[in-house]
Short mmCIF file of C-alpha atoms and ligand atoms in Angstrom, two decimals:
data_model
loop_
_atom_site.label_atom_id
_atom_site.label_comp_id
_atom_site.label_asym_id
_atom_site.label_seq_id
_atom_site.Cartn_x
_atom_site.Cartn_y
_atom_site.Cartn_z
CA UNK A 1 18.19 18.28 15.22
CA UNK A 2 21.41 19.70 13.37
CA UNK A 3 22.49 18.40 10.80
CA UNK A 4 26.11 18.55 8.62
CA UNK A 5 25.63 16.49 5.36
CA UNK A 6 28.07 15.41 3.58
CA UNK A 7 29.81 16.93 0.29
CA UNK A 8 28.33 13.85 -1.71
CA UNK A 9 24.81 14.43 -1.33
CA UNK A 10 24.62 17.73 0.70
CA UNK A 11 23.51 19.58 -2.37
CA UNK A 12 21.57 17.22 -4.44
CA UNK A 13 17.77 17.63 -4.01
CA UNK A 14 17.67 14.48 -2.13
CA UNK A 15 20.38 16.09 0.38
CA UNK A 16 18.12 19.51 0.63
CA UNK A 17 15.33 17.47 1.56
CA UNK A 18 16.63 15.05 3.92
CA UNK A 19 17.91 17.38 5.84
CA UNK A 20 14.84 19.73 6.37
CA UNK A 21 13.16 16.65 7.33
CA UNK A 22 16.34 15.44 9.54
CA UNK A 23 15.90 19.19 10.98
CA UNK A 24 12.42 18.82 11.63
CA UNK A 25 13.27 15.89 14.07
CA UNK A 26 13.05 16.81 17.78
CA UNK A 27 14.50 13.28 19.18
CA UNK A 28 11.72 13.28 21.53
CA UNK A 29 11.01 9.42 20.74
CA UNK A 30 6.76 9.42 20.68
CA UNK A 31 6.89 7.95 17.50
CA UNK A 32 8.58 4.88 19.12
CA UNK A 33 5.64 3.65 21.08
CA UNK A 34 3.74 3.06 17.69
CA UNK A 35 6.28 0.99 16.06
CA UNK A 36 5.19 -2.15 15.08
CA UNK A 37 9.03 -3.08 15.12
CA UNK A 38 10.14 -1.21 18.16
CA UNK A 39 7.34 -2.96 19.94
CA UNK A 40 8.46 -6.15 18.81
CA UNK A 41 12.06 -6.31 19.44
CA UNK A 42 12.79 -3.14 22.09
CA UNK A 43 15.81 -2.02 20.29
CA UNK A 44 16.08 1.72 19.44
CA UNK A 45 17.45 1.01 16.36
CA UNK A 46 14.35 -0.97 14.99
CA UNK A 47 11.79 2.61 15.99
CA UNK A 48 12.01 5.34 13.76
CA UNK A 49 14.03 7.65 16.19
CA UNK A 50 16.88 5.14 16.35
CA UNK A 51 16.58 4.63 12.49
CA UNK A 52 16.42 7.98 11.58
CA UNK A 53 19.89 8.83 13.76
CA UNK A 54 21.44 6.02 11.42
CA UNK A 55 20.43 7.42 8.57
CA UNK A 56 21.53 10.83 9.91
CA UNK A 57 24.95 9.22 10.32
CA UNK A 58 25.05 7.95 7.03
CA UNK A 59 24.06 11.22 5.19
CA UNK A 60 26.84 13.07 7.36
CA UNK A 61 29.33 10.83 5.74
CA UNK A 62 29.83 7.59 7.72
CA UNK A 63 29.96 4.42 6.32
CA UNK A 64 27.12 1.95 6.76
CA UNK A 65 27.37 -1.67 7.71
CA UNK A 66 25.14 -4.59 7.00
CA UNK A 67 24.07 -4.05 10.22
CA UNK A 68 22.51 -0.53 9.16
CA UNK A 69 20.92 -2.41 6.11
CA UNK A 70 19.37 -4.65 8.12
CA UNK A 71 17.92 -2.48 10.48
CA UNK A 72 16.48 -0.36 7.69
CA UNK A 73 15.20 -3.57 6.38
CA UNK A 74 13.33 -4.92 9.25
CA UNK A 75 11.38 -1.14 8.61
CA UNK A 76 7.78 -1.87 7.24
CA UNK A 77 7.39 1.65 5.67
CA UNK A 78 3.96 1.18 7.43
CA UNK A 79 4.34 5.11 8.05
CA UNK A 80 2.98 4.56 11.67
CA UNK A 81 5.28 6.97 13.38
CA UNK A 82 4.14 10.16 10.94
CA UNK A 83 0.93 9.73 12.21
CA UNK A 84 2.38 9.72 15.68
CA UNK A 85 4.54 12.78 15.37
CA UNK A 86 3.71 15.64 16.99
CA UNK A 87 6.58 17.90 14.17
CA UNK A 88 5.33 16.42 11.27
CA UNK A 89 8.29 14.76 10.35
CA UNK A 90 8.25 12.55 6.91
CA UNK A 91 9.74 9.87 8.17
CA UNK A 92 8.86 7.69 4.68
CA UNK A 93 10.82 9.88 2.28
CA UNK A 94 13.88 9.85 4.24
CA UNK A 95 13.64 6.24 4.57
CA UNK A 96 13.27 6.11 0.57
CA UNK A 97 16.25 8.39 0.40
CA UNK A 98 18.46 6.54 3.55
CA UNK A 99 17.77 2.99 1.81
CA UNK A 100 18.84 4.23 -1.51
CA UNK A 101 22.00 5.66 -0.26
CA UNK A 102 22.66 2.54 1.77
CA UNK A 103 22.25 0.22 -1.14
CA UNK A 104 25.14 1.72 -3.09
CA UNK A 105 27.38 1.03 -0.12
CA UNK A 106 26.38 -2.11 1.01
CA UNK A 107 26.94 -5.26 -1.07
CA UNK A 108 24.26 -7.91 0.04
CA UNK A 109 25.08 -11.44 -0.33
CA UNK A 110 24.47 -13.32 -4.48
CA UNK A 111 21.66 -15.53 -2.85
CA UNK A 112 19.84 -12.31 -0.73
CA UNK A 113 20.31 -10.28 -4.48
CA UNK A 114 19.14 -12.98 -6.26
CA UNK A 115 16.08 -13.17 -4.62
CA UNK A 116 15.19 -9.56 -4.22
CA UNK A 117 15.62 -9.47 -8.00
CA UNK A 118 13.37 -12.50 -8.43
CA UNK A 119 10.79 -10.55 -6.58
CA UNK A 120 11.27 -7.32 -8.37
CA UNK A 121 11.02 -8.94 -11.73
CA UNK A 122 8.14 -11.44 -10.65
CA UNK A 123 5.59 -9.46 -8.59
CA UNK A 124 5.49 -6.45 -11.23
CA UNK A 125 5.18 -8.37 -14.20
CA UNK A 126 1.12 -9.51 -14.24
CA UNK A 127 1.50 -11.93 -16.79
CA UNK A 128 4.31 -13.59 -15.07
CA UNK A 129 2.95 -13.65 -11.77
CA UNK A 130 -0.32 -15.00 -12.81
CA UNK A 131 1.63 -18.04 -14.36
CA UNK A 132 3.82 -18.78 -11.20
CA UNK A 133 0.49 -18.37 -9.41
CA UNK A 134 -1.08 -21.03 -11.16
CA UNK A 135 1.93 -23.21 -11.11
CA UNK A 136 2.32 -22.34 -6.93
CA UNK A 137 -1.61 -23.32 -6.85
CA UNK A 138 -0.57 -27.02 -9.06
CA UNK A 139 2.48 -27.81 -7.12
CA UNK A 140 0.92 -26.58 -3.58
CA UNK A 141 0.79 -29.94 -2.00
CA UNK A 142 4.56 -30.54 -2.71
CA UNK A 143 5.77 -27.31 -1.00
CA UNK A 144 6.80 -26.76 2.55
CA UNK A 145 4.16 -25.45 4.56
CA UNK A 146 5.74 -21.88 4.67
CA UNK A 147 5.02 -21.73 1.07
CA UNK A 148 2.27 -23.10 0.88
CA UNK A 149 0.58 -20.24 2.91
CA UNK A 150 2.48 -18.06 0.31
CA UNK A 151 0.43 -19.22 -2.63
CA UNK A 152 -3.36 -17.70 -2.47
CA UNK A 153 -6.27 -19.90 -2.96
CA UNK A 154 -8.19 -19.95 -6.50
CA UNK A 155 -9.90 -16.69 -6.43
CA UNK A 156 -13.51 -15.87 -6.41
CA UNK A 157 -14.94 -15.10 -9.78
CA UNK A 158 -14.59 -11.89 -10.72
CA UNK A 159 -18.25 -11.75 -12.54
CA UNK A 160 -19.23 -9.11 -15.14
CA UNK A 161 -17.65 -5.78 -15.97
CA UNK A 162 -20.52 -3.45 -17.26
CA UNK A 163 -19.98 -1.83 -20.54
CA UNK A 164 -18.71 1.56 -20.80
CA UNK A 165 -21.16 3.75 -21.67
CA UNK A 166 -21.62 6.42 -19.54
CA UNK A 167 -20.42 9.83 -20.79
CA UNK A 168 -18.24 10.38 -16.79
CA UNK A 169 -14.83 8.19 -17.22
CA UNK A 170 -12.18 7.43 -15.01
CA UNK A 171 -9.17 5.33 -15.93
CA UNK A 172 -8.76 2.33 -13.52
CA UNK A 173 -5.36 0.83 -12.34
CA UNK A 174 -5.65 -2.60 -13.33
CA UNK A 175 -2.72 -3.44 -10.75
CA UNK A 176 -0.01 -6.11 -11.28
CA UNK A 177 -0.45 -8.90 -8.69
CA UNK A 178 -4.19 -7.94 -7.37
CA UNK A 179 -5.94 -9.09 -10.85
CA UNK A 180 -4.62 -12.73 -10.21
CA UNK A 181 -5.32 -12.63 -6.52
CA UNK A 182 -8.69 -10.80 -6.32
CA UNK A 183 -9.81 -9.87 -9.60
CA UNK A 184 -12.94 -9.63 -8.28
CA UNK A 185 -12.10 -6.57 -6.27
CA UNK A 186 -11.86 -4.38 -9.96
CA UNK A 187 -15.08 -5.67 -11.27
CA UNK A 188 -17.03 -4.70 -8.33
CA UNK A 189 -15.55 -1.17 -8.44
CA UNK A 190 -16.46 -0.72 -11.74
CA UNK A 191 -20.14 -2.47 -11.26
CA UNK A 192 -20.64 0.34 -8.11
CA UNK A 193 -19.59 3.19 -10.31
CA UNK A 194 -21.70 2.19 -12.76
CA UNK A 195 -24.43 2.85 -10.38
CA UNK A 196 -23.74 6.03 -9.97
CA UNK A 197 -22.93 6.88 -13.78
CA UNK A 198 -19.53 6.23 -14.03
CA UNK A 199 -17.58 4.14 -16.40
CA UNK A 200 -14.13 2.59 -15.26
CA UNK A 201 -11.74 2.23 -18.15
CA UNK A 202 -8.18 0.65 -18.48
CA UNK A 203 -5.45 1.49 -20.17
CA UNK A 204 -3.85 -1.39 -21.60
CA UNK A 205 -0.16 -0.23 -21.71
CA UNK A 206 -0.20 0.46 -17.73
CA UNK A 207 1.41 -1.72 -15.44
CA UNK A 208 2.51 -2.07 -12.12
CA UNK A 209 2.98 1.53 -10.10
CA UNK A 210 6.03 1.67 -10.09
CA UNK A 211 6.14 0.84 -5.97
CA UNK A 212 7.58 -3.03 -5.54
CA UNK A 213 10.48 -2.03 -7.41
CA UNK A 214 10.74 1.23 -5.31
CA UNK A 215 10.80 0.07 -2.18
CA UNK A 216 13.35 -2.92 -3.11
CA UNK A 217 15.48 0.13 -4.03
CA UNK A 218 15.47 -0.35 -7.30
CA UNK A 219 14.59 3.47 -7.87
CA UNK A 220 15.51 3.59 -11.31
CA UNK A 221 13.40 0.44 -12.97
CA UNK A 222 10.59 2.34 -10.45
CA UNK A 223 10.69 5.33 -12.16
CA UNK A 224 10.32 3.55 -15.78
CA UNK A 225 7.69 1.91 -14.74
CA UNK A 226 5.98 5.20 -13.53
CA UNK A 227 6.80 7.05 -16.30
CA UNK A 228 5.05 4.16 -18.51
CA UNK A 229 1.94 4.69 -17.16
CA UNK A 230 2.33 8.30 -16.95
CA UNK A 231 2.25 7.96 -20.84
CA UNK A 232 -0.35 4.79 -21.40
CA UNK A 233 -2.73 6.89 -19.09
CA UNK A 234 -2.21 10.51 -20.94
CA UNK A 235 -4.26 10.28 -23.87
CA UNK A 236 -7.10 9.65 -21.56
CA UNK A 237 -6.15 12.32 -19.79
CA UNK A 238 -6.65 14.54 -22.30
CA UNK A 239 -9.85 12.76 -23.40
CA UNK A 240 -11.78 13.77 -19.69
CA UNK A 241 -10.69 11.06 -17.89
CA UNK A 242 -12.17 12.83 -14.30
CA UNK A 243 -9.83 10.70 -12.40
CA UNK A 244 -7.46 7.33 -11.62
CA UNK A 245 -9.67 4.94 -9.60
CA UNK A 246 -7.02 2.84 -7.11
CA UNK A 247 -8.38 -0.52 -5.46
CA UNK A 248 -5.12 -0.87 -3.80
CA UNK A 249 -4.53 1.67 -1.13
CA UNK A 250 -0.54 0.71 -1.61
CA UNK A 251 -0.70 1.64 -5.26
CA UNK A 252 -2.66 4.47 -4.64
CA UNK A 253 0.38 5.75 -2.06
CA UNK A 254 2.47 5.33 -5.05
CA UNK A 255 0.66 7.26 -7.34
CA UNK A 256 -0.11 10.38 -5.16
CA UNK A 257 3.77 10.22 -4.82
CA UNK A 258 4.64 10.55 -8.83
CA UNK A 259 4.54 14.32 -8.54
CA UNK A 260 7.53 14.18 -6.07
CA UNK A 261 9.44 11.50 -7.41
CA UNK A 262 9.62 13.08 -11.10
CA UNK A 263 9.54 16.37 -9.41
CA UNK A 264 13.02 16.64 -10.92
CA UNK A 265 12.27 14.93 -14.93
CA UNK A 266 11.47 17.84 -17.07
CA UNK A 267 10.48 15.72 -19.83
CA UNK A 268 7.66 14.40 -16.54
CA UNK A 269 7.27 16.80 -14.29
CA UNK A 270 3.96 18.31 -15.67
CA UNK A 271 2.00 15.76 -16.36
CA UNK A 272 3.06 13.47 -13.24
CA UNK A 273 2.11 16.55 -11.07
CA UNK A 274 -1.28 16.26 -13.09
CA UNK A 275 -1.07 12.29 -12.40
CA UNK A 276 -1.00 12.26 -8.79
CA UNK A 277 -3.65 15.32 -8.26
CA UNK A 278 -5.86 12.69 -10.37
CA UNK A 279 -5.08 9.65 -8.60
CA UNK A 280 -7.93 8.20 -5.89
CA UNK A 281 -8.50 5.52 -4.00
CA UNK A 282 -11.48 4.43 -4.45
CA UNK A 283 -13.50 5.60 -0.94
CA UNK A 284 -12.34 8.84 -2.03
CA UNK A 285 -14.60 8.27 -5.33
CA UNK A 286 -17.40 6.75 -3.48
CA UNK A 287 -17.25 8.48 0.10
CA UNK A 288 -19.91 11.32 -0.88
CA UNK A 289 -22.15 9.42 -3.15
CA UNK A 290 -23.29 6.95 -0.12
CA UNK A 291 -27.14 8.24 -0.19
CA UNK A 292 -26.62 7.83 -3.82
CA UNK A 293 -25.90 4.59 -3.65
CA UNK A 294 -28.19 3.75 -0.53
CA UNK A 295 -31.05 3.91 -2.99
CA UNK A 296 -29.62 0.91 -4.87
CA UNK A 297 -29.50 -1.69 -1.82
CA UNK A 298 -31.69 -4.87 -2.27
CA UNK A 299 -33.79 -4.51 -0.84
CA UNK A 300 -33.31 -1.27 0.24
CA UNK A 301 -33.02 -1.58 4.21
CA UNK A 302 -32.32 -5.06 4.59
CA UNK A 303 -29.13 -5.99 6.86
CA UNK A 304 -28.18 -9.41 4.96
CA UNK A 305 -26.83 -12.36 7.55
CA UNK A 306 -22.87 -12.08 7.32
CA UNK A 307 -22.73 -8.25 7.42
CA UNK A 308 -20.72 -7.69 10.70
CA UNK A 309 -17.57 -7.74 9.95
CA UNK A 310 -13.90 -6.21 11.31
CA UNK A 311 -12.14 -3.96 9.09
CA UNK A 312 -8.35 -4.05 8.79
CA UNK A 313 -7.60 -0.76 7.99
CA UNK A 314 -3.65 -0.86 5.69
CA UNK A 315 -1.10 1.13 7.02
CA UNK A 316 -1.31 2.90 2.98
CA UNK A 317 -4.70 3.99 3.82
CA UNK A 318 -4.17 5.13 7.62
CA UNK A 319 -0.97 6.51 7.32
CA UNK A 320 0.02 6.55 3.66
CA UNK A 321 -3.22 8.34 2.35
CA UNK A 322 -4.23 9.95 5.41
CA UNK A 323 -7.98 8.05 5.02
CA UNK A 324 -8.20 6.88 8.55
CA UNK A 325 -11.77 6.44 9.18
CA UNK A 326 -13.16 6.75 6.00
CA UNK A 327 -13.94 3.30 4.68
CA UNK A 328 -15.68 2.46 8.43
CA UNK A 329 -17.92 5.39 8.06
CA UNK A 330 -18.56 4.82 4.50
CA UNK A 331 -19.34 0.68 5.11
CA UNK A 332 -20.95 2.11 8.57
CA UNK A 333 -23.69 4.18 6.52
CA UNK A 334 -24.47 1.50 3.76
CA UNK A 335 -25.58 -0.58 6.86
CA UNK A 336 -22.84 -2.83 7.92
CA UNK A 337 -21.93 -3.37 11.41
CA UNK A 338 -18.27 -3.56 12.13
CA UNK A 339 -16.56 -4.95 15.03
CA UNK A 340 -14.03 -3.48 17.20
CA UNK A 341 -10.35 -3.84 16.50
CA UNK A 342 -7.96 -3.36 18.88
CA UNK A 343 -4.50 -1.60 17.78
CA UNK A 344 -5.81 -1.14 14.34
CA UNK A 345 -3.01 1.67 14.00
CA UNK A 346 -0.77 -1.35 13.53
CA UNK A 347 0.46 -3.22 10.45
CA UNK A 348 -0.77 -6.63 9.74
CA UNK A 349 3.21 -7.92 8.44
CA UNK A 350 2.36 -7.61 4.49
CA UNK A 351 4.15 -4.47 4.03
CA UNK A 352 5.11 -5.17 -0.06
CA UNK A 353 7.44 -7.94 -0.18
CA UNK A 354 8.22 -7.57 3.81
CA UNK A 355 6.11 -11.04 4.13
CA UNK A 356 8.53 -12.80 2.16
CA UNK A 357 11.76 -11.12 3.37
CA UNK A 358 11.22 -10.92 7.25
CA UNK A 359 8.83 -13.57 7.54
CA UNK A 360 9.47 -14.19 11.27
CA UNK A 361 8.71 -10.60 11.88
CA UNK A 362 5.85 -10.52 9.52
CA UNK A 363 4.63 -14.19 11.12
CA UNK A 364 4.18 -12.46 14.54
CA UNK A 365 2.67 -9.22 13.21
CA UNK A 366 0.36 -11.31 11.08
CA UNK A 367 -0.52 -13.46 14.11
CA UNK A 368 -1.38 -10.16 16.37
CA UNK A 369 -3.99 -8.60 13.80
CA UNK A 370 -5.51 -11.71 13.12
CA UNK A 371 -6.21 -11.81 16.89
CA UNK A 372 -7.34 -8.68 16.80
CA UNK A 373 -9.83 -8.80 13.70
CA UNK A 374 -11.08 -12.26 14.93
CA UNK A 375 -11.87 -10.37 18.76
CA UNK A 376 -15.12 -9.17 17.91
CA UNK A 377 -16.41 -12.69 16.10
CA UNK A 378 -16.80 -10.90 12.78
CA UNK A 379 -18.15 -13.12 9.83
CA UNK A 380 -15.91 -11.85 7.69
CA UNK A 381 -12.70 -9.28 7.33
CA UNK A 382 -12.99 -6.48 4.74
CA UNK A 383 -9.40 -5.01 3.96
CA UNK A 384 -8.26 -2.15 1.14
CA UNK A 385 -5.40 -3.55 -0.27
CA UNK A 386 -4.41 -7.03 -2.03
CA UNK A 387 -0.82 -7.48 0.03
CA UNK A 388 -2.91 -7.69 2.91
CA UNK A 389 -5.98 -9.26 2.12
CA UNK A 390 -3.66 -11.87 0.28
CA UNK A 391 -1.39 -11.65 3.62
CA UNK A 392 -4.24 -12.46 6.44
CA UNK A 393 -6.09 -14.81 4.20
CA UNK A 394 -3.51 -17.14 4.83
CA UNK A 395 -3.97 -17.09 8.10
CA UNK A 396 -7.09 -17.15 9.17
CA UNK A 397 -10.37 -19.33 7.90
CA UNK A 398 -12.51 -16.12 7.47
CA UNK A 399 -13.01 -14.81 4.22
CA UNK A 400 -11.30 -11.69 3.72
CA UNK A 401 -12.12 -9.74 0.94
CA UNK A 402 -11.86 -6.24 -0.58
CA UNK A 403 -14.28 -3.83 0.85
CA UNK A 404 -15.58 -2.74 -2.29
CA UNK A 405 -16.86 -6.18 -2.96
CA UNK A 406 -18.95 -6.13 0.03
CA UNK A 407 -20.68 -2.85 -1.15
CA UNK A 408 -21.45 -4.66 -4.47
CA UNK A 409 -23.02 -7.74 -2.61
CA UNK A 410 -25.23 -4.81 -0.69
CA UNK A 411 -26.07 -3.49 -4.13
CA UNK A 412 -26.54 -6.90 -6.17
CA UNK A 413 -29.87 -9.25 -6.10
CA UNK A 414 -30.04 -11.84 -3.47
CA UNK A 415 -27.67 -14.59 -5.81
S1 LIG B 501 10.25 11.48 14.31
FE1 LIG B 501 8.87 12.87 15.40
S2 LIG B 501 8.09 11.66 17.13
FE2 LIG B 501 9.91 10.60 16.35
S3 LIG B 501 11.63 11.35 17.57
FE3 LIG B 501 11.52 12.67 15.74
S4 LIG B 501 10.20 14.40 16.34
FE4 LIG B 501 9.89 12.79 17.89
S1 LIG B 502 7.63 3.11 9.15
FE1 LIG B 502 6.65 1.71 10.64
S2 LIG B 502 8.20 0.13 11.08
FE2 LIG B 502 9.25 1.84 10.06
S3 LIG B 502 10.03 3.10 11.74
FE3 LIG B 502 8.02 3.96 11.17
S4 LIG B 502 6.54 2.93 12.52
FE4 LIG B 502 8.46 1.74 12.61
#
């Protein structure tokens, strides 16, 4: 596609790279078929090809209306049309850079701002989010049904962390919203690890990754935030820390992404480069360690009652991370049997704060892949991130749980 950016960002690293992606582009419209939002509402504009031409637009110097925003909005970032491309184009970082650009020119309305900025401030903050959650939880019965399904149940105890005392470390991200959703998904990481001789430590200065406020395009708090655990996890770094264990494929995105956006920080640059090269979800820790871990099964064959089960694969892990497949082969080989799932290349209406900000959207998308896990009569959904564990749990009256969980029930005594 050519391209003629204009004066204002033309030169700017975000202008050099938009436009090689932009360039990249062919207009030949595959990516459109696997477009959660093109298949939804059949308008060019809501598929990638019809988004990126706005954004195109916009870069060359024309001047965006609410009506851009809004279909920029209604994008998940679910990253299904890179996977579809057949040139490779990064559709997600000019989406980062479109938004951003779009944001300075469009004013949204005081009630829309205020509530993206509740969000922003809210979600990332773990102490504050655990105390509206247990207020949400109290006043549940008085809230409109649509909120109601907002607010999680009580969760699942986390049980015991084992002490750190093997010699192998990696630092953990503790997460922001995930420890009072699923806390139980961080203990059970840190229980299989210790299996196979690895200790999971925290930093306690490290917060949130940086990626709520990032993709409410507040780039700047974002990159604060980044930086801040860039320096809580350092010192560890330099202590042998082998690596930074994610539980939450969407963080994990995040994370791999530091490198590129402090590319330009010298005072960062370095050591987020040497952040992101660290950073792993966690089947990427566990994936060649399963025979390891076989050996600890109780007992060691057994297939338990409740072990077929549908796995929703997030569109971080698929598309984000480029991990498609890995978690079924890995729960495959530790002796689970997993069900079919149609369309599992499609996103289950999480997305971040999507969920709360095109809920009707989100409703139908949540109501497709909840017919899709519950196809094969699973006992139970097994997921890879908290926004959408959190996000189909409300809908559906099967448990659905981190999969690392379900490893440490494999690995646990009968209870
Ligand atoms: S993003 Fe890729 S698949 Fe989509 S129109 Fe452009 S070249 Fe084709
Ligand atoms: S990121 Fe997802 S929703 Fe957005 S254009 Fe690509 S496929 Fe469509």
């Amino acid at each position: 596609m050519q391209t003629n950016l204009a004066p204002f960002i033309k030169d700017t690293p975000e202008g050099k790279e938009a436009d090689a992606i932009l360039r990249k582009c062919t207009h030949c419209g595959m990516c459109t078929a696997t477009c959660p939002t093109y298949q939804l509402l059949n308008d060019e504009l809501d598929g990638p090809r019809g988004r990126i031409y706005l954004i195109k637009q916009v870069l060359e110097g024309n001047t965006p209306s609410r009506k851009t925003q809004l279909h920029l909005d209604r994008c998940l970032t679910c990253r299904a049309c890179e996977t579809t491309c057949p040139t490779g184009v990064r559709y997600g970082r000019l989406v980062d850079i479109g938004r951003r650009v779009v944001e300075e020119r469009v004013a949204r309305g005081p009630l829309e701002s205020a509530w993206r900025g509740a969000l922003g401030a809210a979600i990332p903050n773990a102490t504050l989010f655990s105390g509206l959650l247990k207020l949400g939880r109290i006043a549940r019965p008085l809230l409109p049904s649509a909120l109601q399904r907002k607010v999680p149940p009580a969760p699942a105890p986390a049980g015991a962390r084992p002490d750190v005392t093997h010699p192998r470390r990696m630092l953990m991200l503790e997460g922001c919203a995930q420890p009072a959703i699923s806390p139980a998904t961080n203990a059970a990481a840190a229980r299989v690890l210790d299996r196979l001789g690895i200790a999971l430590v925290s930093a306690p200065a490290a917060g949130c990754c940086g990626g709520v406020k990032f993709h409410l395009n507040d780039q700047d708090a974002a990159l604060s935030q980044m930086r801040a655990n860039i320096d809580a996890w350092w010192p560890h770094v330099g202590q042998g820390a082998e690596a930074i264990a994610i539980t939450a494929s969407g963080c994990g995105v995040t994370v791999k992404d530091y490198a590129h956006h402090l590319a330009h920080d010298p005072a960062y640059a370095a050591k987020a480069k040497r952040i992101s090269e660290l950073a792993k979800d966690i089947v990427e820790v566990v994936f060649a360690e399963v025979d390891q871990l076989k050996r600890f099964r109780h007992p060691p064959s057994a297939i338990r009652p409740g072990q077929r089960v549908a796995f929703h694969s997030p569109c971080s892990l698929q598309h984000g991370l480029k991990l498609q497949g890995r978690v079924e082969k890995f729960l495959t080989d530790m002796g689970y049997e997993l069900t079919p799932v149609p369309d599992a290349h499609l996103c289950c209406g999480s997305a971040g704060t999507y969920s709360i900000l095109q809920p009707a959207l989100s409703r139908q998308l949540q109501a497709n892949k909840i017919a899709a896990l519950e196809s094969g009569k699973p006992s139970a959904i097994l997921t890879a991130n908290v926004g959408c564990q959190s996000h189909l749990q409300s809908a559906t009256g099967l448990p659905v749980r981190h999969w690392i969980e379900a490893i440490d029930d494999l690995l646990s005594p009968p209870r």
